[in-house]
Amino acid sequence: MSTGSSDPKELGAFLKARRAGLEPLQVGLPDPGNQRRVAGLRREEVAQLAAISTDYYTRIEQGRMQASLPVLEAVARALRLSEDQRTYVFELAGRAPGGQPASSGREVTEHCRRLLDQLTESPAVVLSDTMDVLAWNRLAAALLTDFAEVPEADRNYVWLLFNDSALRDRYGDWAAGARSCVAYLRMHTARGPRDPRLQRLLARMTPHADFQRWWQTREVAVQGTGNKVFHHPVAGTLTLDWDTLTSSTAPGQHIVVWTAQPGSPSQKGLRILAAAAQRAAPALALDGGAREDLA
């Protein structure tokens, strides 16, 4: 049974990109030597590995056939897809197993805002599926950028990462961080490829060659956990771990929290930054303006 909005065109493009990145020897097929005219696997080879007809696979890749769950599983195995890539394929096919499409709701609950307020030593933001910044705490504004001063139309993490020079400079490895965000964005968009907010964002990102190049690679990733290095003018160099929490009542909203190892110089740096932010705006709410109605 279909559980979401399918996007056969993107599904076909994604499968084509994945087979182009595989060689016969990687999937247990004999090496044809120099006789191949194209890089990667041919459609008939993917079909062979998935135990389906070449015509059936071709129609899937061309967007003329909606594949069944068993066939999608077989194709995912044939293409050696990672768990994130497999999830993306099922989302694109409108057949995410065992789940429902994510809610597009943008209203952040009072409970969630209270949680952000009480994270006084950990920067935290709430992101939508398309990485719009829906809410934040004071320390996130101090670490990254003053979101309250950013026009709502520009309050998107991907947009800011490519357009806010101060934020860009704070990343220890901007290219790696930006490329990861592009992969997270593409992963989320499988659930709503025709979302007007997504379409507007993609149109606005057209001038950015790096974004366009990384978007076309069709790399996907779940925004789970990781590590980032920031260079901050007040707090110095901070090495922070980040985790993403998704609410069961608002699956289209994702809380990203950065933390430092206890007793580390980075924890000391966050405390210095928190104290500086408190002195700079003692009368403001801890969410730095995040209580605006962003719906």
Coordinates of C-alpha atoms in Angstrom, one line a residue:
M1 CA 0.0 0.0 0.0
S2 CA 1.2 3.5 -0.8
T3 CA 2.0 5.6 2.2
G4 CA 3.2 8.9 0.7
S5 CA 3.5 11.1 -2.4
S6 CA 5.5 9.2 -5.1
D7 CA 8.0 10.9 -7.4
P8 CA 8.7 8.4 -10.3
K9 CA 11.0 10.8 -12.2
E10 CA 13.3 11.4 -9.2
L11 CA 13.2 7.7 -8.3
G12 CA 14.4 6.8 -11.8
A13 CA 17.1 9.5 -11.7
F14 CA 18.3 8.2 -8.3
L15 CA 18.4 4.6 -9.4
K16 CA 20.3 5.6 -12.6
A17 CA 22.8 7.5 -10.5
R18 CA 23.4 4.6 -8.1
R19 CA 23.9 2.0 -10.9
A20 CA 26.3 4.4 -12.6
G21 CA 28.5 4.3 -9.4
L22 CA 28.8 0.5 -9.3
E23 CA 31.1 -1.7 -11.3
P24 CA 30.3 -5.4 -12.2
L25 CA 33.0 -6.8 -9.9
Q26 CA 31.5 -4.9 -6.9
V27 CA 28.3 -6.9 -7.2
G28 CA 29.7 -10.3 -8.2
L29 CA 29.4 -10.0 -11.9
P30 CA 32.2 -11.0 -14.3
D31 CA 34.6 -8.3 -15.4
P32 CA 33.9 -7.5 -19.1
G33 CA 37.3 -5.8 -19.5
N34 CA 37.4 -2.9 -22.0
Q35 CA 34.3 -3.9 -23.9
R36 CA 31.9 -1.7 -21.8
R37 CA 30.8 1.5 -23.5
V38 CA 29.4 3.2 -20.3
A39 CA 30.5 3.4 -16.7
G40 CA 28.6 1.5 -14.1
L41 CA 26.0 -1.2 -14.3
R42 CA 23.7 -1.6 -17.3
R43 CA 20.0 -1.9 -16.7
E44 CA 20.0 -5.5 -17.7
E45 CA 22.6 -6.2 -15.1
V46 CA 20.6 -4.6 -12.3
A47 CA 17.5 -6.5 -13.5
Q48 CA 19.5 -9.8 -13.4
L49 CA 20.7 -9.1 -9.8
A50 CA 17.2 -8.2 -8.7
A51 CA 15.7 -11.3 -10.5
I52 CA 13.2 -9.2 -12.5
S53 CA 13.0 -8.7 -16.3
T54 CA 15.0 -5.9 -18.0
D55 CA 11.7 -4.5 -19.3
Y56 CA 10.2 -4.3 -15.8
Y57 CA 13.3 -2.5 -14.4
T58 CA 13.5 -0.2 -17.4
R59 CA 9.9 0.9 -16.9
I60 CA 10.6 1.6 -13.2
E61 CA 13.7 3.7 -14.0
Q62 CA 11.7 5.6 -16.7
G63 CA 8.9 6.3 -14.3
R64 CA 6.4 4.2 -16.2
M65 CA 5.9 1.5 -13.6
Q66 CA 5.2 1.7 -9.9
A67 CA 7.2 -1.1 -8.3
S68 CA 5.9 -3.4 -5.6
L69 CA 7.5 -3.5 -2.2
P70 CA 9.3 -6.9 -2.9
V71 CA 10.7 -5.5 -6.2
L72 CA 11.9 -2.3 -4.5
E73 CA 13.6 -4.4 -1.8
A74 CA 15.3 -6.5 -4.5
V75 CA 16.5 -3.5 -6.5
A76 CA 17.8 -1.9 -3.2
R77 CA 19.8 -5.1 -2.6
A78 CA 21.1 -5.3 -6.2
L79 CA 22.3 -1.7 -6.0
R80 CA 23.9 -2.2 -2.6
L81 CA 22.0 0.7 -1.2
S82 CA 22.8 2.0 2.3
E83 CA 20.0 2.1 4.8
D84 CA 19.6 5.9 4.2
Q85 CA 19.5 5.4 0.4
R86 CA 17.0 2.5 0.8
T87 CA 14.7 4.7 2.9
Y88 CA 14.9 7.4 0.3
V89 CA 13.9 5.0 -2.5
F90 CA 10.9 3.9 -0.5
E91 CA 9.9 7.5 0.2
L92 CA 10.2 8.4 -3.5
A93 CA 8.1 5.4 -4.5
G94 CA 5.4 6.5 -2.0
R95 CA 5.9 3.2 -0.2
A96 CA 7.7 4.0 3.0
P97 CA 7.2 0.7 4.9
G98 CA 5.5 0.9 8.3
G99 CA 5.0 4.6 8.5
Q100 CA 3.1 7.6 7.4
P101 CA 4.3 10.7 5.6
A102 CA 5.8 13.3 7.9
S103 CA 3.6 16.2 9.0
S104 CA 4.3 19.5 7.3
G105 CA 3.2 21.4 10.4
R106 CA 5.4 24.3 11.3
E107 CA 4.0 25.4 14.7
V108 CA 6.4 24.6 17.4
T109 CA 4.7 23.6 20.7
E110 CA 5.1 25.4 23.9
H111 CA 6.6 22.3 25.4
C112 CA 9.3 22.2 22.8
R113 CA 10.0 25.9 23.3
R114 CA 10.3 25.3 27.0
L115 CA 12.8 22.5 26.3
L116 CA 14.9 24.9 24.2
D117 CA 14.8 27.5 26.9
Q118 CA 16.1 25.1 29.5
L119 CA 19.1 24.0 27.4
T120 CA 21.2 26.8 28.8
E121 CA 24.6 25.2 28.0
S122 CA 23.7 23.5 24.7
P123 CA 22.8 25.3 21.5
A124 CA 19.6 23.9 19.9
V125 CA 17.4 24.6 16.9
V126 CA 14.2 23.2 15.5
L127 CA 14.3 22.5 11.8
S128 CA 11.6 21.5 9.4
D129 CA 11.9 18.8 6.8
T130 CA 13.2 21.4 4.4
M131 CA 15.6 22.8 7.0
D132 CA 13.7 26.0 7.8
V133 CA 14.7 27.2 11.2
L134 CA 11.4 27.2 13.2
A135 CA 12.8 27.9 16.7
W136 CA 16.1 28.2 18.5
N137 CA 17.5 29.0 21.9
R138 CA 19.8 31.9 22.9
L139 CA 23.0 29.9 22.7
A140 CA 22.2 28.7 19.2
A141 CA 21.8 32.3 18.1
A142 CA 25.1 33.2 19.8
L143 CA 27.0 30.2 18.2
L144 CA 25.5 30.4 14.7
T145 CA 23.7 33.6 13.8
D146 CA 21.0 35.9 15.2
F147 CA 18.0 34.2 13.6
A148 CA 15.7 36.9 14.9
E149 CA 17.5 39.4 12.7
V150 CA 17.1 37.2 9.6
P151 CA 14.0 37.8 7.5
E152 CA 11.7 34.9 7.7
A153 CA 12.0 34.1 4.0
D154 CA 15.8 33.6 4.5
R155 CA 15.5 31.7 7.8
N156 CA 16.6 28.4 6.3
Y157 CA 19.7 26.6 7.5
V158 CA 20.8 25.6 4.0
W159 CA 20.2 29.1 2.6
L160 CA 22.1 30.7 5.5
L161 CA 25.0 28.2 5.2
F162 CA 25.6 29.3 1.6
N163 CA 24.7 33.0 2.0
D164 CA 25.7 34.1 5.5
S165 CA 29.5 34.7 5.4
A166 CA 29.8 34.9 9.2
L167 CA 28.1 31.5 9.6
R168 CA 30.2 30.0 6.8
D169 CA 33.4 31.2 8.5
R170 CA 32.5 29.6 11.8
Y171 CA 32.5 26.1 10.3
G172 CA 35.8 24.4 10.7
D173 CA 35.1 22.4 7.5
W174 CA 32.4 24.4 5.6
A175 CA 32.4 22.2 2.5
A176 CA 31.8 19.0 4.4
G177 CA 29.1 20.6 6.6
A178 CA 27.4 22.2 3.6
R179 CA 27.5 19.0 1.5
S180 CA 26.0 17.0 4.4
C181 CA 23.2 19.6 4.7
V182 CA 22.4 19.2 1.0
A183 CA 22.2 15.4 1.5
Y184 CA 19.9 15.9 4.5
L185 CA 17.7 18.2 2.4
R186 CA 17.4 15.8 -0.5
M187 CA 16.6 12.9 1.9
H188 CA 13.7 14.9 3.5
T189 CA 12.3 16.1 0.1
A190 CA 11.3 12.6 -0.9
R191 CA 8.3 13.1 1.4
G192 CA 7.2 16.2 -0.3
P193 CA 8.9 16.8 -3.7
R194 CA 6.2 19.4 -4.7
D195 CA 6.3 21.3 -1.5
P196 CA 6.2 25.0 -2.5
R197 CA 8.7 26.0 0.1
L198 CA 11.1 23.4 -1.2
Q199 CA 10.6 24.6 -4.8
R200 CA 11.2 28.2 -3.8
L201 CA 14.4 27.2 -1.9
L202 CA 15.8 25.2 -4.8
A203 CA 15.1 28.1 -7.2
R204 CA 16.9 30.5 -4.9
M205 CA 19.9 28.2 -4.7
T206 CA 20.3 28.1 -8.5
P207 CA 23.3 30.6 -8.5
H208 CA 25.3 28.5 -6.1
A209 CA 27.5 26.2 -8.1
D210 CA 28.5 24.1 -5.1
F211 CA 24.9 23.5 -4.1
Q212 CA 24.0 22.5 -7.7
R213 CA 26.9 20.1 -8.0
W214 CA 26.2 18.4 -4.7
W215 CA 22.4 18.3 -5.4
Q216 CA 23.0 16.5 -8.7
T217 CA 25.1 13.8 -7.0
R218 CA 21.8 12.7 -5.3
E219 CA 23.6 11.8 -2.1
V220 CA 21.2 11.3 0.8
A221 CA 21.6 11.0 4.5
V222 CA 19.5 10.9 7.6
Q223 CA 20.2 13.8 10.0
G224 CA 21.1 11.7 13.0
T225 CA 24.3 12.4 14.9
G226 CA 27.8 13.7 14.2
N227 CA 30.6 16.1 15.2
K228 CA 31.4 19.6 14.1
V229 CA 34.2 22.1 14.7
F230 CA 33.4 25.8 15.0
H231 CA 35.7 28.8 15.2
H232 CA 33.9 31.5 17.2
P233 CA 35.2 35.0 17.8
V234 CA 34.2 34.9 21.5
A235 CA 34.3 31.2 22.5
G236 CA 37.3 30.2 20.4
T237 CA 37.5 26.8 18.7
L238 CA 34.7 24.5 19.8
T239 CA 34.5 20.8 19.0
L240 CA 30.8 19.8 19.5
D241 CA 28.8 16.6 19.1
W242 CA 25.3 17.0 17.6
D243 CA 22.2 14.9 17.9
T244 CA 18.9 15.1 16.1
L245 CA 15.7 14.4 18.0
T246 CA 12.4 14.0 16.2
S247 CA 9.1 14.3 18.0
S248 CA 6.6 11.5 17.6
T249 CA 3.8 14.1 17.6
A250 CA 5.5 16.4 15.0
P251 CA 7.6 14.1 12.8
G252 CA 8.2 16.9 10.4
Q253 CA 10.2 18.8 13.0
H254 CA 13.7 18.0 14.1
I255 CA 15.5 19.3 17.2
V256 CA 19.3 19.6 16.6
V257 CA 21.3 19.9 19.8
W258 CA 25.1 20.6 20.1
T259 CA 26.9 19.4 23.2
A260 CA 30.5 19.4 24.4
Q261 CA 32.4 16.7 26.3
P262 CA 32.2 17.3 30.0
G263 CA 35.3 19.1 31.3
S264 CA 36.6 19.9 27.9
P265 CA 37.8 23.3 26.6
S266 CA 34.8 23.3 24.4
Q267 CA 32.4 23.0 27.3
K268 CA 34.3 26.0 28.9
G269 CA 33.9 27.8 25.6
L270 CA 30.2 27.2 25.5
R271 CA 29.9 28.6 29.1
I272 CA 31.8 31.7 28.1
L273 CA 29.5 32.1 25.1
A274 CA 26.4 31.6 27.2
A275 CA 27.6 34.3 29.7
A276 CA 28.4 36.7 26.9
A277 CA 25.0 36.2 25.3
Q278 CA 23.3 36.7 28.7
R279 CA 25.1 40.0 29.2
A280 CA 24.3 41.1 25.6
A281 CA 20.5 40.6 25.9
P282 CA 19.4 40.0 29.5
A283 CA 15.9 41.1 28.9
L284 CA 15.1 38.9 25.9
A285 CA 13.4 35.6 26.0
L286 CA 15.8 32.7 25.8
D287 CA 14.6 31.7 22.4
G288 CA 15.9 35.0 21.0
G289 CA 12.6 35.8 19.2
A290 CA 11.7 32.3 18.2
R291 CA 8.2 32.8 19.7
E292 CA 7.2 34.6 16.5
D293 CA 4.4 32.9 14.6
L294 CA 6.2 31.1 11.8
A295 CA 3.4 29.0 10.5

